C-alpha cells in the first residue's frame, strides 16, 4: 500500500506545493513580517542572504514542473501554436513562471555580485558576496547615509545618492514585477490542477 504513495504525479504535486508555498510566504507573509520587525539595515542583510536561495530553488522547481508537464502531455509540442489548447496554455504558463524566475536569478539579481567597502553593518572590512544587485545598491545607499548624515529620502541628498535611489527603484521594481507575474502564473496553474488534475485534455 505504501509503495503507491511514491509516484511521478505525487512528486509533481509536492514540487508544486513547495513552489506555491514559497511564493506566498516570501511575497505576502515572511517579507511583511521581516520589514515590520527588523531595522531597515538588518532587513536588507536578511533579504540579501535569502533571495538567492529563493530564486534558485524557485527556478529549479518551476523548471521541473515545466519539463514534467511537457513529458506527460505529448500533445503539447505538435500543437504549441494553439495557445487555447488547455494543455498548451498550462505549458506556456509554466514556461512564463520559469522565465520570470530565471530572469531574476541570472540577470536582475546576478549571482556573486561583489560589494567592497567598509560597512557599519559588518564586523570588519571585508569582501561580501551579495547575490542581488538591488541589495548592492542598497548597501551603497546605507554607506552614503552614514557619510552624509542624512536619510536617502532627504531632498538635499547628493547627486550620487539620487542616482543610487534611481537605480534601486528600477531594480527593485523589475524584481518585484517578475516575481508577481510568476506568482500569478503559479496560482493559475494550481487552480487548474485542483479542477482538472494532471491528465491530458482535449479542447
Short mmCIF file of C-alpha atoms in Angstrom, two decimals:
data_model
loop_
_atom_site.label_atom_id
_atom_site.label_comp_id
_atom_site.label_asym_id
_atom_site.label_seq_id
_atom_site.Cartn_x
_atom_site.Cartn_y
_atom_site.Cartn_z
CA UNK A 1 0.00 0.00 0.00
CA UNK A 2 2.79 2.44 0.89
CA UNK A 3 4.53 1.83 -2.44
CA UNK A 4 1.60 3.51 -4.17
CA UNK A 5 2.41 6.75 -2.38
CA UNK A 6 5.57 7.26 -4.40
CA UNK A 7 4.72 8.22 -7.96
CA UNK A 8 5.55 10.79 -10.62
CA UNK A 9 2.25 12.54 -10.00
CA UNK A 10 2.98 12.68 -6.29
CA UNK A 11 6.37 14.22 -6.95
CA UNK A 12 4.80 16.77 -9.29
CA UNK A 13 2.21 17.85 -6.71
CA UNK A 14 4.82 18.09 -3.95
CA UNK A 15 7.06 20.23 -6.17
CA UNK A 16 4.12 22.48 -6.99
CA UNK A 17 3.18 22.74 -3.31
CA UNK A 18 6.74 23.78 -2.43
CA UNK A 19 6.80 26.43 -5.17
CA UNK A 20 3.38 27.78 -4.27
CA UNK A 21 4.15 27.84 -0.55
CA UNK A 22 7.48 29.62 -1.05
CA UNK A 23 5.81 32.25 -3.24
CA UNK A 24 3.03 33.02 -0.81
CA UNK A 25 5.29 33.06 2.24
CA UNK A 26 8.06 35.14 0.66
CA UNK A 27 5.85 37.68 -1.10
CA UNK A 28 2.96 38.14 1.29
CA UNK A 29 3.88 36.88 4.77
CA UNK A 30 7.57 36.47 5.61
CA UNK A 31 8.75 39.64 3.91
CA UNK A 32 5.99 41.70 5.51
CA UNK A 33 6.83 40.37 8.98
CA UNK A 34 10.55 40.98 8.47
CA UNK A 35 10.20 44.54 7.24
CA UNK A 36 7.90 45.38 10.17
CA UNK A 37 10.17 43.73 12.75
CA UNK A 38 13.78 44.34 11.73
CA UNK A 39 15.68 47.62 11.41
CA UNK A 40 15.99 48.57 7.75
CA UNK A 41 19.70 47.68 7.52
CA UNK A 42 19.18 44.26 9.10
CA UNK A 43 16.21 43.63 6.84
CA UNK A 44 18.44 44.33 3.84
CA UNK A 45 21.07 41.88 5.03
CA UNK A 46 18.41 39.21 5.60
CA UNK A 47 16.96 39.66 2.12
CA UNK A 48 20.41 39.66 0.52
CA UNK A 49 21.11 36.23 2.00
CA UNK A 50 17.61 34.84 1.48
CA UNK A 51 16.79 35.90 -2.08
CA UNK A 52 19.49 33.92 -3.92
CA UNK A 53 18.13 30.74 -2.33
CA UNK A 54 14.56 31.75 -3.06
CA UNK A 55 15.19 32.47 -6.74
CA UNK A 56 17.42 29.44 -7.21
CA UNK A 57 15.01 26.96 -5.64
CA UNK A 58 12.00 28.54 -7.37
CA UNK A 59 13.71 28.37 -10.76
CA UNK A 60 14.60 24.71 -10.22
CA UNK A 61 11.08 23.76 -9.10
CA UNK A 62 9.40 25.67 -11.93
CA UNK A 63 11.76 24.12 -14.47
CA UNK A 64 10.97 20.65 -13.14
CA UNK A 65 7.23 21.29 -13.36
CA UNK A 66 7.56 22.56 -16.92
CA UNK A 67 9.67 19.63 -18.13
CA UNK A 68 7.44 17.09 -16.39
CA UNK A 69 4.28 18.66 -17.79
CA UNK A 70 5.64 18.50 -21.34
CA UNK A 71 6.75 14.90 -20.82
CA UNK A 72 3.31 13.87 -19.55
CA UNK A 73 1.45 15.76 -22.29
CA UNK A 74 2.91 14.70 -25.65
CA UNK A 75 0.22 16.67 -27.49
CA UNK A 76 1.82 19.95 -26.41
CA UNK A 77 4.78 20.18 -28.79
CA UNK A 78 2.85 19.40 -32.01
CA UNK A 79 0.20 21.95 -31.02
CA UNK A 80 2.40 24.57 -29.41
CA UNK A 81 0.93 27.39 -31.53
CA UNK A 82 -2.60 26.58 -30.42
CA UNK A 83 -2.46 28.65 -27.27
CA UNK A 84 -6.09 27.96 -26.34
CA UNK A 85 -5.40 24.24 -26.22
CA UNK A 86 -5.66 23.74 -22.46
CA UNK A 87 -2.50 21.65 -22.17
CA UNK A 88 -0.56 24.15 -24.27
CA UNK A 89 -1.90 27.01 -22.16
CA UNK A 90 -0.62 25.35 -18.99
CA UNK A 91 2.72 24.72 -20.68
CA UNK A 92 3.02 28.39 -21.60
CA UNK A 93 2.05 29.37 -18.07
CA UNK A 94 4.78 27.19 -16.57
CA UNK A 95 7.26 28.48 -19.15
CA UNK A 96 6.40 32.04 -18.14
CA UNK A 97 6.87 31.22 -14.46
CA UNK A 98 10.23 29.57 -15.15
CA UNK A 99 11.33 32.50 -17.32
CA UNK A 100 10.43 35.09 -14.66
CA UNK A 101 12.46 33.30 -12.00
CA UNK A 102 15.35 32.71 -14.39
CA UNK A 103 15.44 36.41 -15.29
CA UNK A 104 15.50 37.30 -11.62
CA UNK A 105 18.20 34.77 -10.79
CA UNK A 106 20.55 35.40 -13.72
CA UNK A 107 20.01 39.00 -14.78
CA UNK A 108 18.03 41.15 -12.39
CA UNK A 109 19.74 39.53 -9.43
CA UNK A 110 23.01 38.27 -10.90
CA UNK A 111 24.88 35.72 -8.85
CA UNK A 112 28.12 36.56 -6.99
CA UNK A 113 27.75 40.32 -7.32
CA UNK A 114 30.53 41.80 -5.22
CA UNK A 115 30.33 44.75 -2.91
CA UNK A 116 33.57 46.03 -1.44
CA UNK A 117 33.96 48.56 1.31
CA UNK A 118 33.66 49.39 4.97
CA UNK A 119 30.14 48.73 6.21
CA UNK A 120 28.88 49.64 9.69
CA UNK A 121 26.68 46.56 9.50
CA UNK A 122 29.61 44.14 9.22
CA UNK A 123 32.12 43.20 11.86
CA UNK A 124 35.11 44.26 9.77
CA UNK A 125 36.23 45.43 6.36
CA UNK A 126 35.52 42.54 4.03
CA UNK A 127 34.65 41.41 0.54
CA UNK A 128 30.99 40.48 0.74
CA UNK A 129 29.30 38.25 -1.81
CA UNK A 130 25.84 39.70 -2.31
CA UNK A 131 23.70 37.85 -4.79
CA UNK A 132 21.16 40.59 -5.56
CA UNK A 133 22.11 43.75 -7.45
CA UNK A 134 19.48 45.93 -5.81
CA UNK A 135 20.93 44.96 -2.42
CA UNK A 136 24.37 46.07 -3.52
CA UNK A 137 22.83 49.43 -4.38
CA UNK A 138 21.01 49.42 -1.06
CA UNK A 139 24.25 48.84 0.86
CA UNK A 140 25.84 51.70 -1.05
CA UNK A 141 22.93 53.90 -0.02
CA UNK A 142 23.49 52.87 3.60
CA UNK A 143 27.14 53.90 3.29
CA UNK A 144 26.22 57.30 1.86
CA UNK A 145 23.59 57.85 4.53
CA UNK A 146 26.30 57.37 7.15
CA UNK A 147 28.75 59.64 5.34
CA UNK A 148 26.24 62.37 4.51
CA UNK A 149 24.40 62.03 7.85
CA UNK A 150 21.00 62.19 6.22
CA UNK A 151 18.48 59.57 5.00
CA UNK A 152 18.27 58.66 1.34
CA UNK A 153 14.79 60.23 1.24
CA UNK A 154 16.12 63.69 2.15
CA UNK A 155 15.51 66.13 -0.74
CA UNK A 156 19.02 67.55 -0.35
CA UNK A 157 20.97 64.33 -0.80
CA UNK A 158 23.98 64.23 -3.08
CA UNK A 159 23.85 63.50 -6.80
CA UNK A 160 25.40 60.10 -6.12
CA UNK A 161 22.60 59.25 -3.68
CA UNK A 162 19.97 60.37 -6.18
CA UNK A 163 21.49 58.10 -8.79
CA UNK A 164 21.54 55.19 -6.33
CA UNK A 165 17.90 55.85 -5.47
CA UNK A 166 17.01 55.73 -9.15
CA UNK A 167 18.97 52.50 -9.72
CA UNK A 168 17.47 50.84 -6.65
CA UNK A 169 13.96 51.79 -7.71
CA UNK A 170 14.42 50.32 -11.17
CA UNK A 171 16.00 47.09 -9.96
CA UNK A 172 13.54 46.59 -7.12
CA UNK A 173 10.60 47.33 -9.42
CA UNK A 174 11.78 44.85 -12.04
CA UNK A 175 12.40 42.17 -9.42
CA UNK A 176 9.01 42.70 -7.80
CA UNK A 177 7.17 42.68 -11.14
CA UNK A 178 8.73 39.45 -12.38
CA UNK A 179 8.13 37.75 -9.03
CA UNK A 180 4.49 38.88 -9.02
CA UNK A 181 3.94 37.61 -12.56
CA UNK A 182 5.44 34.26 -11.56
CA UNK A 183 3.18 34.12 -8.51
CA UNK A 184 0.05 34.76 -10.58
CA UNK A 185 1.14 32.06 -13.02
CA UNK A 186 1.69 29.60 -10.18
CA UNK A 187 -1.75 30.33 -8.73
CA UNK A 188 -3.36 29.89 -12.16
CA UNK A 189 -1.68 26.52 -12.62
CA UNK A 190 -2.71 25.46 -9.12
CA UNK A 191 -6.35 26.31 -9.81
CA UNK A 192 -6.16 24.22 -12.97
CA UNK A 193 -4.68 21.26 -11.12
CA UNK A 194 -7.39 21.49 -8.46
CA UNK A 195 -10.16 21.46 -11.07
CA UNK A 196 -8.80 19.13 -13.75
CA UNK A 197 -5.85 17.20 -12.37
CA UNK A 198 -2.68 16.20 -14.21
CA UNK A 199 -4.13 14.27 -17.15
CA UNK A 200 -4.06 15.34 -20.79
CA UNK A 201 -7.17 17.07 -22.07
CA UNK A 202 -8.75 17.83 -25.39
CA UNK A 203 -10.01 21.26 -26.33
#
